[in-house]
PDB file of C-alpha atoms in Angstrom:
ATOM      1  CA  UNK A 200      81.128  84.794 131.139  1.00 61.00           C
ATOM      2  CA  UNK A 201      80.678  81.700 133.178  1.00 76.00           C
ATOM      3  CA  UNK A 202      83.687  79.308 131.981  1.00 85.00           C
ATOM      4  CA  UNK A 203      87.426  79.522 131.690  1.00 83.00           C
ATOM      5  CA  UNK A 204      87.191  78.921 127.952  1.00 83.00           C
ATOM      6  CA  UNK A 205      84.913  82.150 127.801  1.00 79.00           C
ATOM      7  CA  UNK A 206      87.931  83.846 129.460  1.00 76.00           C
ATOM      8  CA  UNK A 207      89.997  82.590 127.044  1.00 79.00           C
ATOM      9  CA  UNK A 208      88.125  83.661 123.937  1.00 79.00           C
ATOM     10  CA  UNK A 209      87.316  87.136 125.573  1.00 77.00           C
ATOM     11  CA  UNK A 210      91.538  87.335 126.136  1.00 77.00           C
ATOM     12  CA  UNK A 211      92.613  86.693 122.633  1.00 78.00           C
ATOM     13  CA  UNK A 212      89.686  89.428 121.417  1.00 74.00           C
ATOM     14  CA  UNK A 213      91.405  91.840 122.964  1.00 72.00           C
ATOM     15  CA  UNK A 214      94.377  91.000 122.210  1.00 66.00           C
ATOM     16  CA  UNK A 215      93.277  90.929 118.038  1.00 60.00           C
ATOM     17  CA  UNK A 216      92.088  94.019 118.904  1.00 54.00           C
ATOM     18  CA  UNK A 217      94.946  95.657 120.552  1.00 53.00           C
ATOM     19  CA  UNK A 218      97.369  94.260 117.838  1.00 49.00           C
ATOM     20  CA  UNK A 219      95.362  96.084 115.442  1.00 46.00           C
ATOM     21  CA  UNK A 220      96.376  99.520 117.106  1.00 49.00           C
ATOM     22  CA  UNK A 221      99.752  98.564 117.641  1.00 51.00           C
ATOM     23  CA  UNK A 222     101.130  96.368 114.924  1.00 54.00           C
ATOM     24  CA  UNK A 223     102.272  97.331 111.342  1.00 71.00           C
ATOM     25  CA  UNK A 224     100.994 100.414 108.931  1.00 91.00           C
ATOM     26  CA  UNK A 225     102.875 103.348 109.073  1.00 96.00           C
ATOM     27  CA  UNK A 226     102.097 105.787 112.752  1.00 96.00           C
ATOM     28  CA  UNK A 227     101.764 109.490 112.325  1.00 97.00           C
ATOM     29  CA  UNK A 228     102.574 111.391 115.818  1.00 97.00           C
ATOM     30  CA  UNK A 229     102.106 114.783 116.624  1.00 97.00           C
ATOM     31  CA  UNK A 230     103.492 116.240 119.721  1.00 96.00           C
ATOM     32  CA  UNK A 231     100.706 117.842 122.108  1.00 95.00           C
ATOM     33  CA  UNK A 232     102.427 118.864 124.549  1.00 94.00           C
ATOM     34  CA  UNK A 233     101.459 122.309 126.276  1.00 94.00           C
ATOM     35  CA  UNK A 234     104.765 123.787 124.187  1.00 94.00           C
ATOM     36  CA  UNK A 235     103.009 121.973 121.123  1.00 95.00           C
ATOM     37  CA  UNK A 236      99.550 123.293 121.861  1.00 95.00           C
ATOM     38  CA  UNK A 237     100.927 126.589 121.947  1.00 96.00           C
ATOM     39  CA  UNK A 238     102.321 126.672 118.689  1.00 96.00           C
ATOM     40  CA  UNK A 239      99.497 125.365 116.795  1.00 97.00           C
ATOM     41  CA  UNK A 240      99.810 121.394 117.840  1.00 97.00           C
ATOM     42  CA  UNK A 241      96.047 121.296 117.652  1.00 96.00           C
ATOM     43  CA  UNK A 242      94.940 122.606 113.937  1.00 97.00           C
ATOM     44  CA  UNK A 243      98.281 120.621 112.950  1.00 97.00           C
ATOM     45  CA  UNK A 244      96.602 117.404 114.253  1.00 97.00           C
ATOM     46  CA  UNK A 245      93.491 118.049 112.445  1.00 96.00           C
ATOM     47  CA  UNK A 246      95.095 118.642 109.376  1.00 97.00           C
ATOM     48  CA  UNK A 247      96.544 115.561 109.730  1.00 97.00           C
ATOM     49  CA  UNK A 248      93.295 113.825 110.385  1.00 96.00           C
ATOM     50  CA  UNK A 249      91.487 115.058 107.780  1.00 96.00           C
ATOM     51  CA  UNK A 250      94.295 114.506 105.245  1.00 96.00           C
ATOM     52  CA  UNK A 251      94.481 110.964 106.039  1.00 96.00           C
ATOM     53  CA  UNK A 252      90.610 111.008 106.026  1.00 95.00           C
ATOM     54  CA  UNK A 253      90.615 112.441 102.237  1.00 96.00           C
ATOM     55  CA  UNK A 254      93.269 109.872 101.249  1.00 95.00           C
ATOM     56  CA  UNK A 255      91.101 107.348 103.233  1.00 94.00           C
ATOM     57  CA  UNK A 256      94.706 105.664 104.237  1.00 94.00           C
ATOM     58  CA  UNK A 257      93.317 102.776 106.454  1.00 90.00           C
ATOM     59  CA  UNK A 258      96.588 101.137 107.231  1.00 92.00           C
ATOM     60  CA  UNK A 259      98.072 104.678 108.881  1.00 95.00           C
ATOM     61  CA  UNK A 260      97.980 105.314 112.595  1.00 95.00           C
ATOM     62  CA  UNK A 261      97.540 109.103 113.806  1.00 95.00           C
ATOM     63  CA  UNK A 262      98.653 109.403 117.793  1.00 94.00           C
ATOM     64  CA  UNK A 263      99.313 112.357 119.768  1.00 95.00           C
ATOM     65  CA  UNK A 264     102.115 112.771 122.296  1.00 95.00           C
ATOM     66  CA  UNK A 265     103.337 114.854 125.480  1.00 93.00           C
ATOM     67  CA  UNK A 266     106.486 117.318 125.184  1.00 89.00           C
ATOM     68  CA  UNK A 267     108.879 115.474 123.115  1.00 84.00           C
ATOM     69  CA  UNK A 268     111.559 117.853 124.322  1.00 85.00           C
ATOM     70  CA  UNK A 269     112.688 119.335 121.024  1.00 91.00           C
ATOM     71  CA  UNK A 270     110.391 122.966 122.394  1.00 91.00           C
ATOM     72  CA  UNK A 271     111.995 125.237 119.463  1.00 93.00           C
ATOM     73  CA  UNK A 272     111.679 123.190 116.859  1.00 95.00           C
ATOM     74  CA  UNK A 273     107.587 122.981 117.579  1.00 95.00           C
ATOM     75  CA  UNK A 274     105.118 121.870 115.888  1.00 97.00           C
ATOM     76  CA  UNK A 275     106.534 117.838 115.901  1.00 97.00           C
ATOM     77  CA  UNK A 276     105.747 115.390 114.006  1.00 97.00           C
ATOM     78  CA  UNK A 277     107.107 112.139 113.693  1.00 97.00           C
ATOM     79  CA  UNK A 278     106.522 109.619 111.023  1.00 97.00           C
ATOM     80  CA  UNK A 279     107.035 105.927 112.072  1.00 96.00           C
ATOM     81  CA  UNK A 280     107.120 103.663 108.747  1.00 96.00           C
ATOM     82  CA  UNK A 281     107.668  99.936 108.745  1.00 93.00           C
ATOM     83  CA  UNK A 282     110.671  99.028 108.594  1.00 91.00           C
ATOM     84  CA  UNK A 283     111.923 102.541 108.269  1.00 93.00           C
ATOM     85  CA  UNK A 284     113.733 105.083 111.293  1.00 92.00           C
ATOM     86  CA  UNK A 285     111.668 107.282 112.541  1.00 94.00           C
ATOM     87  CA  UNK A 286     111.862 110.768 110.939  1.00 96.00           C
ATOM     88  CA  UNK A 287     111.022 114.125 113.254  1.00 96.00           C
ATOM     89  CA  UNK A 288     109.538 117.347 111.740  1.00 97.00           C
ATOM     90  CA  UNK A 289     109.559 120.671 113.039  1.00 97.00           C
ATOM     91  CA  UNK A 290     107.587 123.927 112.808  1.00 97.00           C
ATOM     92  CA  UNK A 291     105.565 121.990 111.556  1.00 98.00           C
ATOM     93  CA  UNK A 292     101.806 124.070 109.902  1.00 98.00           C
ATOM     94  CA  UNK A 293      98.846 123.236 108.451  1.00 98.00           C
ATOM     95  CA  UNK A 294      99.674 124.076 105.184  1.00 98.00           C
ATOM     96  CA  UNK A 295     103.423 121.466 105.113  1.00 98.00           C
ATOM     97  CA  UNK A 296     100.467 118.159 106.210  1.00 98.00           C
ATOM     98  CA  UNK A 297      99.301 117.349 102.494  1.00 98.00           C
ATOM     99  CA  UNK A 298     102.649 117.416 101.749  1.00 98.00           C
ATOM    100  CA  UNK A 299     104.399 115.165 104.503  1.00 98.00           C
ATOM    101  CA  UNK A 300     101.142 112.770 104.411  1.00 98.00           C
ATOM    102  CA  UNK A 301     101.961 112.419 100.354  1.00 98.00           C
ATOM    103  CA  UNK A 302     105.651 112.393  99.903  1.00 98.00           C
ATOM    104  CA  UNK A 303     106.948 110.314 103.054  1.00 98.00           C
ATOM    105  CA  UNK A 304     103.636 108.581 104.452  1.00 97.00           C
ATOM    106  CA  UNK A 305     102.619 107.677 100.984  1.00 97.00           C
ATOM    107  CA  UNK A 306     105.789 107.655  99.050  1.00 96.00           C
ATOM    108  CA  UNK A 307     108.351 106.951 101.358  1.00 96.00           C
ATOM    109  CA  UNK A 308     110.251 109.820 100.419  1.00 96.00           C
ATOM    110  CA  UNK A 309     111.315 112.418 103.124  1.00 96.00           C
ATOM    111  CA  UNK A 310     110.919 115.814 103.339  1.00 97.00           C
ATOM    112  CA  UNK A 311     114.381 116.789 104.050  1.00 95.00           C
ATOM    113  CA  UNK A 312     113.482 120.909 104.240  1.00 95.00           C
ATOM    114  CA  UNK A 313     111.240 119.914 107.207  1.00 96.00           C
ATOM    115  CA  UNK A 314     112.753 117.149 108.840  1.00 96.00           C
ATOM    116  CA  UNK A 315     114.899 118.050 112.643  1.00 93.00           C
ATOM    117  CA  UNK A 316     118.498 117.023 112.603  1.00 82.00           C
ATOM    118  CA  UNK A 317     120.680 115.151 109.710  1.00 68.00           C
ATOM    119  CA  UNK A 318     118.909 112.797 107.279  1.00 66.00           C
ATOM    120  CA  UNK A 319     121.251 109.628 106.459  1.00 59.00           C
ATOM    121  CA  UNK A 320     119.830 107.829 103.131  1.00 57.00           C
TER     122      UNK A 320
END
């Protein structure tokens, strides 16, 4: 890098490229916090990976999370649509991912018998 313009161009790379993370696509987040670990946080977060892997859904997002603060209703999840509230599900297992990943990530309808608190359609 030896001008300002070089700067420049090297600013608005990252700045694609951080966008990219960030910006639209629906964001999968599973709470790993040590109350999360405990109750399976881990094998829920590969679930998750590999569903979305199978599906091979490029525009979804899959973060983890500290203590979200909700420690009985563990395993969290929260799925972050577009446009859309965020929805939090609890005791979450292995086995409910394929269904969460294909009725609200890729349908867009919740799964009420999972979800934490009151669901307002």
């Amino acid at each position: 890098m030896k001008t300002i313009e070089d700067l420049k161009r090297l600013r608005e790379q990252l700045k694609t490229k951080n966008n990219l993370r960030h910006d639209g696509g629906t964001q999968v987040i599973v709470g790993m916090g040590t109350c999360g670990i405990a109750a399976g946080a881990r094998q829920v977060m590969t679930a998750v990976l590999e569903e979305v892997a199978k599906r091979k859904l490029e525009d979804v997002k899959v973060w983890q999370t500290g203590c979200i603060g909700m420690c009985e209703h563990e395993v969290l999840l929260d799925v972050v649509r577009p446009g859309e509230p965020r929805i939090t599900y609890g005791r979450v297992t292995p086995a409910d991912v394929p269904k969460i990943i294909a009725e609200h990530v890729v349908n867009g309808r919740i799964v009420a018998e999972l979800a934490v608190g009151k669901i307002v359609e």
